[in-house]
């Protein structure tokens, strides 16, 4: 979803959701910020659950430290209910203190340990355990037994290893599309999941994209990065923009996706750098050719 683009309205959001749901895609994803103009992630979850019928809905990512874990568990269980059990929850610690401050959260909790503690509370809620002395457990129960599938959003090996006990896989990201580096992180996950006696992890990664004429597509990525990375001095963003994310032709995107498949990537989450729905239609043609 183009949630980090400016001047969004309900029609744009719904059109994107319906086109993705009708296309050859496996999932519809969106990220969370607080001190930004993006839609609230949990409110949007309800709308996306109602606007779609087929694709999985994947939060990439929600930061549990920005929420009360019981209230977050209730909201996510509601999203799972409305979507008919199509929710996957990507969780991460977040990268910006301003979001913690805006939400009234303690930046000292921006750790994998604090995230894991909140995951444990949410899983207790989804298991229908009483987390207070209330008459009934906190509901509704999620459609998926035990709660939605959980993915850890990270690029750090330590975080991957720490999450092996509760996550079903990764919802990572790559800035420069370095396949060797990505495969190294996948290997860390494969080993950690095996050591934990768990099935093979779901291996997903993401990157910013713009499809089209090379110069215009790269400029589109650059504009998006300058707006989204507003906490970084513009000259630093200018320096990384030529090699951050992906831009190019449909044939080049097809080859890029095939290379990620070759290293065992189960899913690629493409992050929009425009709210132009034509970008989705052009990617759909590429995905259909895989």
Tab-separated table of N, CA and C in Angstrom, residues 80-185:
chain	number	residue	atom	x	y	z
A	80	UNK	N	-8.059	-10.144	12.171
A	80	UNK	CA	-8.054	-11.536	11.713
A	80	UNK	C	-9.476	-12.042	11.518
A	81	UNK	N	-10.363	-11.631	12.425
A	81	UNK	CA	-11.774	-12.023	12.323
A	81	UNK	C	-12.415	-11.441	11.059
A	82	UNK	N	-12.240	-10.138	10.850
A	82	UNK	CA	-12.883	-9.478	9.711
A	82	UNK	C	-12.348	-10.018	8.388
A	83	UNK	N	-11.057	-10.349	8.366
A	83	UNK	CA	-10.440	-10.829	7.121
A	83	UNK	C	-10.638	-12.323	6.894
A	84	UNK	N	-11.259	-12.994	7.837
A	84	UNK	CA	-11.455	-14.439	7.685
A	84	UNK	C	-10.181	-15.234	7.864
A	85	UNK	N	-9.285	-14.753	8.714
A	85	UNK	CA	-8.057	-15.496	8.999
A	85	UNK	C	-6.949	-15.247	8.000
A	86	UNK	N	-6.924	-14.060	7.375
A	86	UNK	CA	-5.904	-13.769	6.351
A	86	UNK	C	-4.787	-12.874	6.865
A	87	UNK	N	-4.706	-12.664	8.164
A	87	UNK	CA	-3.751	-11.703	8.706
A	87	UNK	C	-2.421	-12.358	9.057
A	88	UNK	N	-1.334	-11.726	8.622
A	88	UNK	CA	0.021	-12.035	9.076
A	88	UNK	C	0.575	-10.759	9.695
A	89	UNK	N	1.186	-10.881	10.867
A	89	UNK	CA	1.651	-9.708	11.595
A	89	UNK	C	3.172	-9.662	11.586
A	90	UNK	N	3.718	-8.711	10.842
A	90	UNK	CA	5.139	-8.424	10.928
A	90	UNK	C	5.379	-7.454	12.062
A	91	UNK	N	6.366	-7.748	12.909
A	91	UNK	CA	6.659	-6.935	14.081
A	91	UNK	C	8.119	-6.499	14.054
A	92	UNK	N	8.376	-5.275	14.487
A	92	UNK	CA	9.741	-4.780	14.562
A	92	UNK	C	9.881	-3.778	15.682
A	93	UNK	N	11.125	-3.406	15.996
A	93	UNK	CA	11.351	-2.456	17.085
A	93	UNK	C	11.245	-1.014	16.613
A	94	UNK	N	11.216	-0.790	15.301
A	94	UNK	CA	11.135	0.565	14.779
A	94	UNK	C	12.496	1.243	14.776
A	95	UNK	N	12.605	2.303	13.977
A	95	UNK	CA	13.893	2.957	13.827
A	95	UNK	C	13.916	4.421	14.207
A	96	UNK	N	12.816	4.957	14.770
A	96	UNK	CA	12.757	6.391	15.006
A	96	UNK	C	12.231	6.692	16.402
A	97	UNK	N	13.044	7.384	17.188
A	97	UNK	CA	12.628	7.766	18.534
A	97	UNK	C	11.426	8.700	18.507
A	98	UNK	N	11.281	9.502	17.444
A	98	UNK	CA	10.163	10.446	17.397
A	98	UNK	C	8.821	9.716	17.418
A	99	UNK	N	8.753	8.507	16.856
A	99	UNK	CA	7.508	7.741	16.922
A	99	UNK	C	7.232	7.286	18.352
A	100	UNK	N	8.290	6.875	19.064
A	100	UNK	CA	8.128	6.489	20.472
A	100	UNK	C	7.637	7.680	21.291
A	101	UNK	N	8.267	8.841	21.097
A	101	UNK	CA	7.865	10.028	21.854
A	101	UNK	C	6.420	10.421	21.529
A	102	UNK	N	6.054	10.371	20.247
A	102	UNK	CA	4.705	10.764	19.848
A	102	UNK	C	3.649	9.843	20.447
A	103	UNK	N	3.984	8.563	20.609
A	103	UNK	CA	3.041	7.594	21.161
A	103	UNK	C	3.096	7.522	22.684
A	104	UNK	N	3.979	8.303	23.295
A	104	UNK	CA	4.126	8.251	24.744
A	104	UNK	C	4.827	6.994	25.211
A	105	UNK	N	5.640	6.391	24.330
A	105	UNK	CA	6.357	5.158	24.658
A	105	UNK	C	7.791	5.494	25.060
A	106	UNK	N	8.396	4.606	25.819
A	106	UNK	CA	9.756	4.804	26.318
A	106	UNK	C	10.760	4.334	25.264
A	107	UNK	N	11.608	5.217	24.735
A	107	UNK	CA	12.600	4.775	23.750
A	107	UNK	C	13.548	3.702	24.283
A	108	UNK	N	13.647	3.592	25.614
A	108	UNK	CA	14.493	2.545	26.191
A	108	UNK	C	13.946	1.153	25.901
A	109	UNK	N	12.673	1.063	25.507
A	109	UNK	CA	12.076	-0.232	25.176
A	109	UNK	C	12.279	-0.605	23.709
A	110	UNK	N	13.068	0.177	22.985
A	110	UNK	CA	13.309	-0.095	21.568
A	110	UNK	C	14.337	-1.226	21.430
A	111	UNK	N	13.973	-2.404	21.956
A	111	UNK	CA	14.865	-3.559	21.989
A	111	UNK	C	14.094	-4.817	21.601
A	112	UNK	N	14.823	-5.831	21.154
A	112	UNK	CA	14.196	-7.103	20.813
A	112	UNK	C	13.603	-7.755	22.061
A	113	UNK	N	14.237	-7.560	23.210
A	113	UNK	CA	13.706	-8.145	24.446
A	113	UNK	C	12.345	-7.559	24.788
A	114	UNK	N	12.223	-6.223	24.712
A	114	UNK	CA	10.945	-5.580	25.021
A	114	UNK	C	9.876	-5.996	24.017
A	115	UNK	N	10.258	-6.146	22.752
A	115	UNK	CA	9.303	-6.605	21.749
A	115	UNK	C	8.844	-8.028	22.064
A	116	UNK	N	9.776	-8.895	22.406
A	116	UNK	CA	9.429	-10.292	22.700
A	116	UNK	C	8.513	-10.394	23.912
A	117	UNK	N	8.722	-9.537	24.906
A	117	UNK	CA	7.851	-9.547	26.086
A	117	UNK	C	6.416	-9.212	25.704
A	118	UNK	N	6.245	-8.269	24.803
A	118	UNK	CA	4.901	-7.891	24.361
A	118	UNK	C	4.279	-8.968	23.480
A	119	UNK	N	5.097	-9.622	22.684
A	119	UNK	CA	4.604	-10.749	21.890
A	119	UNK	C	4.043	-11.831	22.807
A	120	UNK	N	4.742	-12.102	23.904
A	120	UNK	CA	4.287	-13.140	24.836
A	120	UNK	C	2.921	-12.780	25.412
A	121	UNK	N	2.698	-11.510	25.721
A	121	UNK	CA	1.386	-11.080	26.232
A	121	UNK	C	0.318	-11.268	25.166
A	122	UNK	N	0.612	-10.866	23.937
A	122	UNK	CA	-0.374	-11.004	22.860
A	122	UNK	C	-0.720	-12.467	22.617
A	123	UNK	N	0.267	-13.320	22.657
A	123	UNK	CA	-0.005	-14.741	22.434
A	123	UNK	C	-0.851	-15.327	23.554
A	124	UNK	N	-0.693	-14.835	24.762
A	124	UNK	CA	-1.553	-15.278	25.858
A	124	UNK	C	-2.998	-14.846	25.615
A	125	UNK	N	-3.168	-13.615	25.131
A	125	UNK	CA	-4.525	-13.138	24.818
A	125	UNK	C	-5.143	-14.015	23.742
A	126	UNK	N	-4.384	-14.289	22.678
A	126	UNK	CA	-4.912	-15.094	21.571
A	126	UNK	C	-5.173	-16.536	21.977
A	127	UNK	N	-4.471	-17.010	23.007
A	127	UNK	CA	-4.699	-18.367	23.512
A	127	UNK	C	-5.884	-18.415	24.470
A	128	UNK	N	-6.549	-17.274	24.659
A	128	UNK	CA	-7.737	-17.157	25.505
A	128	UNK	C	-7.411	-17.271	26.983
A	129	UNK	N	-6.165	-16.962	27.356
A	129	UNK	CA	-5.819	-16.879	28.761
A	129	UNK	C	-6.304	-15.550	29.331
A	130	UNK	N	-6.625	-15.543	30.579
A	130	UNK	CA	-6.979	-14.292	31.247
A	130	UNK	C	-5.694	-13.562	31.613
A	131	UNK	N	-5.566	-12.350	31.124
A	131	UNK	CA	-4.381	-11.546	31.451
A	131	UNK	C	-4.702	-10.516	32.526
A	132	UNK	N	-5.979	-10.465	32.958
A	132	UNK	CA	-6.412	-9.636	34.085
A	132	UNK	C	-7.404	-10.474	34.890
A	133	UNK	N	-7.977	-9.859	35.903
A	133	UNK	CA	-8.997	-10.572	36.696
A	133	UNK	C	-10.396	-10.330	36.145
A	134	UNK	N	-10.503	-10.102	34.841
A	134	UNK	CA	-11.800	-9.876	34.202
A	134	UNK	C	-12.645	-11.149	34.228
A	135	UNK	N	-13.957	-10.988	34.053
A	135	UNK	CA	-14.860	-12.136	34.051
A	135	UNK	C	-14.563	-13.050	32.861
A	136	UNK	N	-14.349	-12.457	31.697
A	136	UNK	CA	-14.053	-13.214	30.483
A	136	UNK	C	-12.667	-12.850	29.971
A	137	UNK	N	-12.031	-13.716	29.187
A	137	UNK	CA	-10.768	-13.347	28.549
A	137	UNK	C	-10.995	-12.208	27.560
A	138	UNK	N	-9.917	-11.544	27.175
A	138	UNK	CA	-9.988	-10.485	26.172
A	138	UNK	C	-10.215	-11.121	24.806
A	139	UNK	N	-11.284	-10.741	24.131
A	139	UNK	CA	-11.593	-11.253	22.806
A	139	UNK	C	-11.708	-10.123	21.814
A	140	UNK	N	-12.096	-10.448	20.587
A	140	UNK	CA	-12.578	-11.747	20.106
A	140	UNK	C	-11.425	-12.721	19.873
A	141	UNK	N	-11.733	-14.028	19.864
A	141	UNK	CA	-10.672	-14.978	19.504
A	141	UNK	C	-10.327	-14.828	18.035
A	142	UNK	N	-9.059	-14.912	17.689
A	142	UNK	CA	-8.689	-14.849	16.273
A	142	UNK	C	-9.180	-16.073	15.528
A	143	UNK	N	-9.377	-15.938	14.231
A	143	UNK	CA	-9.776	-17.073	13.402
A	143	UNK	C	-8.661	-18.112	13.359
A	144	UNK	N	-7.436	-17.657	13.233
A	144	UNK	CA	-6.295	-18.569	13.193
A	144	UNK	C	-5.982	-19.055	14.606
A	145	UNK	N	-5.961	-20.336	14.799
A	145	UNK	CA	-5.727	-20.899	16.124
A	145	UNK	C	-4.388	-20.415	16.672
A	146	UNK	N	-4.425	-19.884	17.882
A	146	UNK	CA	-3.208	-19.378	18.488
A	146	UNK	C	-2.840	-17.974	18.060
A	147	UNK	N	-3.589	-17.410	17.123
A	147	UNK	CA	-3.339	-16.051	16.673
A	147	UNK	C	-2.729	-15.978	15.300
A	148	UNK	N	-2.642	-14.778	14.740
A	148	UNK	CA	-2.065	-14.620	13.410
A	148	UNK	C	-0.622	-15.086	13.349
A	149	UNK	N	-0.209	-15.486	12.158
A	149	UNK	CA	1.204	-15.795	11.927
A	149	UNK	C	2.038	-14.551	12.209
A	150	UNK	N	3.188	-14.734	12.870
A	150	UNK	CA	4.064	-13.628	13.221
A	150	UNK	C	5.367	-13.703	12.442
A	151	UNK	N	5.809	-12.557	11.927
A	151	UNK	CA	7.098	-12.434	11.254
A	151	UNK	C	7.904	-11.365	11.969
A	152	UNK	N	9.221	-11.523	11.988
A	152	UNK	CA	10.072	-10.511	12.589
A	152	UNK	C	10.657	-9.634	11.488
A	153	UNK	N	10.491	-8.333	11.657
A	153	UNK	CA	11.022	-7.390	10.693
A	153	UNK	C	12.360	-6.867	11.158
A	154	UNK	N	13.430	-7.279	10.504
A	154	UNK	CA	14.771	-6.896	10.932
A	154	UNK	C	15.771	-7.150	9.819
A	155	UNK	N	16.938	-6.511	9.935
A	155	UNK	CA	18.066	-6.842	9.065
A	155	UNK	C	19.245	-7.321	9.911
A	156	UNK	N	19.004	-7.534	11.217
A	156	UNK	CA	20.079	-7.895	12.127
A	156	UNK	C	20.072	-9.362	12.516
A	157	UNK	N	21.204	-10.054	12.392
A	157	UNK	CA	21.285	-11.476	12.757
A	157	UNK	C	20.906	-11.746	14.206
A	158	UNK	N	21.304	-10.869	15.138
A	158	UNK	CA	20.991	-11.091	16.545
A	158	UNK	C	19.485	-11.102	16.775
A	159	UNK	N	18.787	-10.168	16.141
A	159	UNK	CA	17.335	-10.105	16.286
A	159	UNK	C	16.677	-11.337	15.672
A	160	UNK	N	17.185	-11.790	14.537
A	160	UNK	CA	16.645	-12.992	13.905
A	160	UNK	C	16.758	-14.182	14.855
A	161	UNK	N	17.923	-14.361	15.442
A	161	UNK	CA	18.116	-15.495	16.360
A	161	UNK	C	17.194	-15.385	17.570
A	162	UNK	N	17.036	-14.174	18.088
A	162	UNK	CA	16.200	-13.980	19.275
A	162	UNK	C	14.726	-14.259	18.993
A	163	UNK	N	14.313	-14.038	17.750
A	163	UNK	CA	12.894	-14.192	17.402
A	163	UNK	C	12.525	-15.610	17.007
A	164	UNK	N	13.503	-16.494	16.922
A	164	UNK	CA	13.219	-17.849	16.441
A	164	UNK	C	12.198	-18.575	17.312
A	165	UNK	N	12.106	-18.202	18.584
A	165	UNK	CA	11.170	-18.880	19.475
A	165	UNK	C	9.715	-18.543	19.215
A	166	UNK	N	9.444	-17.351	18.643
A	166	UNK	CA	8.041	-16.955	18.481
A	166	UNK	C	7.635	-16.627	17.051
A	167	UNK	N	8.581	-16.365	16.162
A	167	UNK	CA	8.233	-15.951	14.800
A	167	UNK	C	8.172	-17.142	13.851
A	168	UNK	N	7.350	-16.986	12.813
A	168	UNK	CA	7.273	-18.014	11.768
A	168	UNK	C	8.241	-17.724	10.632
A	169	UNK	N	8.877	-16.552	10.670
A	169	UNK	CA	9.816	-16.214	9.612
A	169	UNK	C	10.180	-14.747	9.652
A	170	UNK	N	10.722	-14.265	8.537
A	170	UNK	CA	11.229	-12.905	8.439
A	170	UNK	C	10.339	-12.045	7.553
A	171	UNK	N	10.251	-10.773	7.903
A	171	UNK	CA	9.709	-9.747	7.020
A	171	UNK	C	10.775	-8.661	6.952
A	172	UNK	N	11.866	-8.987	6.292
A	172	UNK	CA	13.023	-8.114	6.290
A	172	UNK	C	12.970	-7.056	5.216
A	173	UNK	N	14.089	-6.375	5.044
A	173	UNK	CA	14.193	-5.365	3.998
A	173	UNK	C	15.625	-5.305	3.512
A	174	UNK	N	15.817	-4.855	2.297
A	174	UNK	CA	17.149	-4.660	1.744
A	174	UNK	C	17.188	-3.305	1.061
A	175	UNK	N	18.164	-2.504	1.424
A	175	UNK	CA	18.284	-1.175	0.827
A	175	UNK	C	18.935	-1.231	-0.541
A	176	UNK	N	19.987	-2.046	-0.659
A	176	UNK	CA	20.793	-2.056	-1.884
A	176	UNK	C	20.640	-3.319	-2.720
A	177	UNK	N	19.695	-4.197	-2.334
A	177	UNK	CA	19.418	-5.433	-3.079
A	177	UNK	C	20.665	-6.307	-3.228
A	178	UNK	N	21.463	-6.375	-2.179
A	178	UNK	CA	22.649	-7.227	-2.156
A	178	UNK	C	22.199	-8.649	-1.845
A	179	UNK	N	22.176	-9.501	-2.868
A	179	UNK	CA	21.650	-10.850	-2.689
A	179	UNK	C	22.523	-11.704	-1.778
A	180	UNK	N	23.838	-11.525	-1.842
A	180	UNK	CA	24.721	-12.305	-0.966
A	180	UNK	C	24.459	-11.968	0.496
A	181	UNK	N	24.336	-10.679	0.784
A	181	UNK	CA	24.063	-10.250	2.155
A	181	UNK	C	22.689	-10.753	2.602
A	182	UNK	N	21.698	-10.698	1.705
A	182	UNK	CA	20.361	-11.179	2.047
A	182	UNK	C	20.376	-12.669	2.333
A	183	UNK	N	21.105	-13.426	1.522
A	183	UNK	CA	21.162	-14.870	1.728
A	183	UNK	C	21.879	-15.222	3.024
A	184	UNK	N	22.861	-14.410	3.419
A	184	UNK	CA	23.531	-14.636	4.707
A	184	UNK	C	22.536	-14.518	5.854
A	185	UNK	N	21.660	-13.507	5.783
A	185	UNK	CA	20.647	-13.357	6.828
A	185	UNK	C	19.650	-14.511	6.778
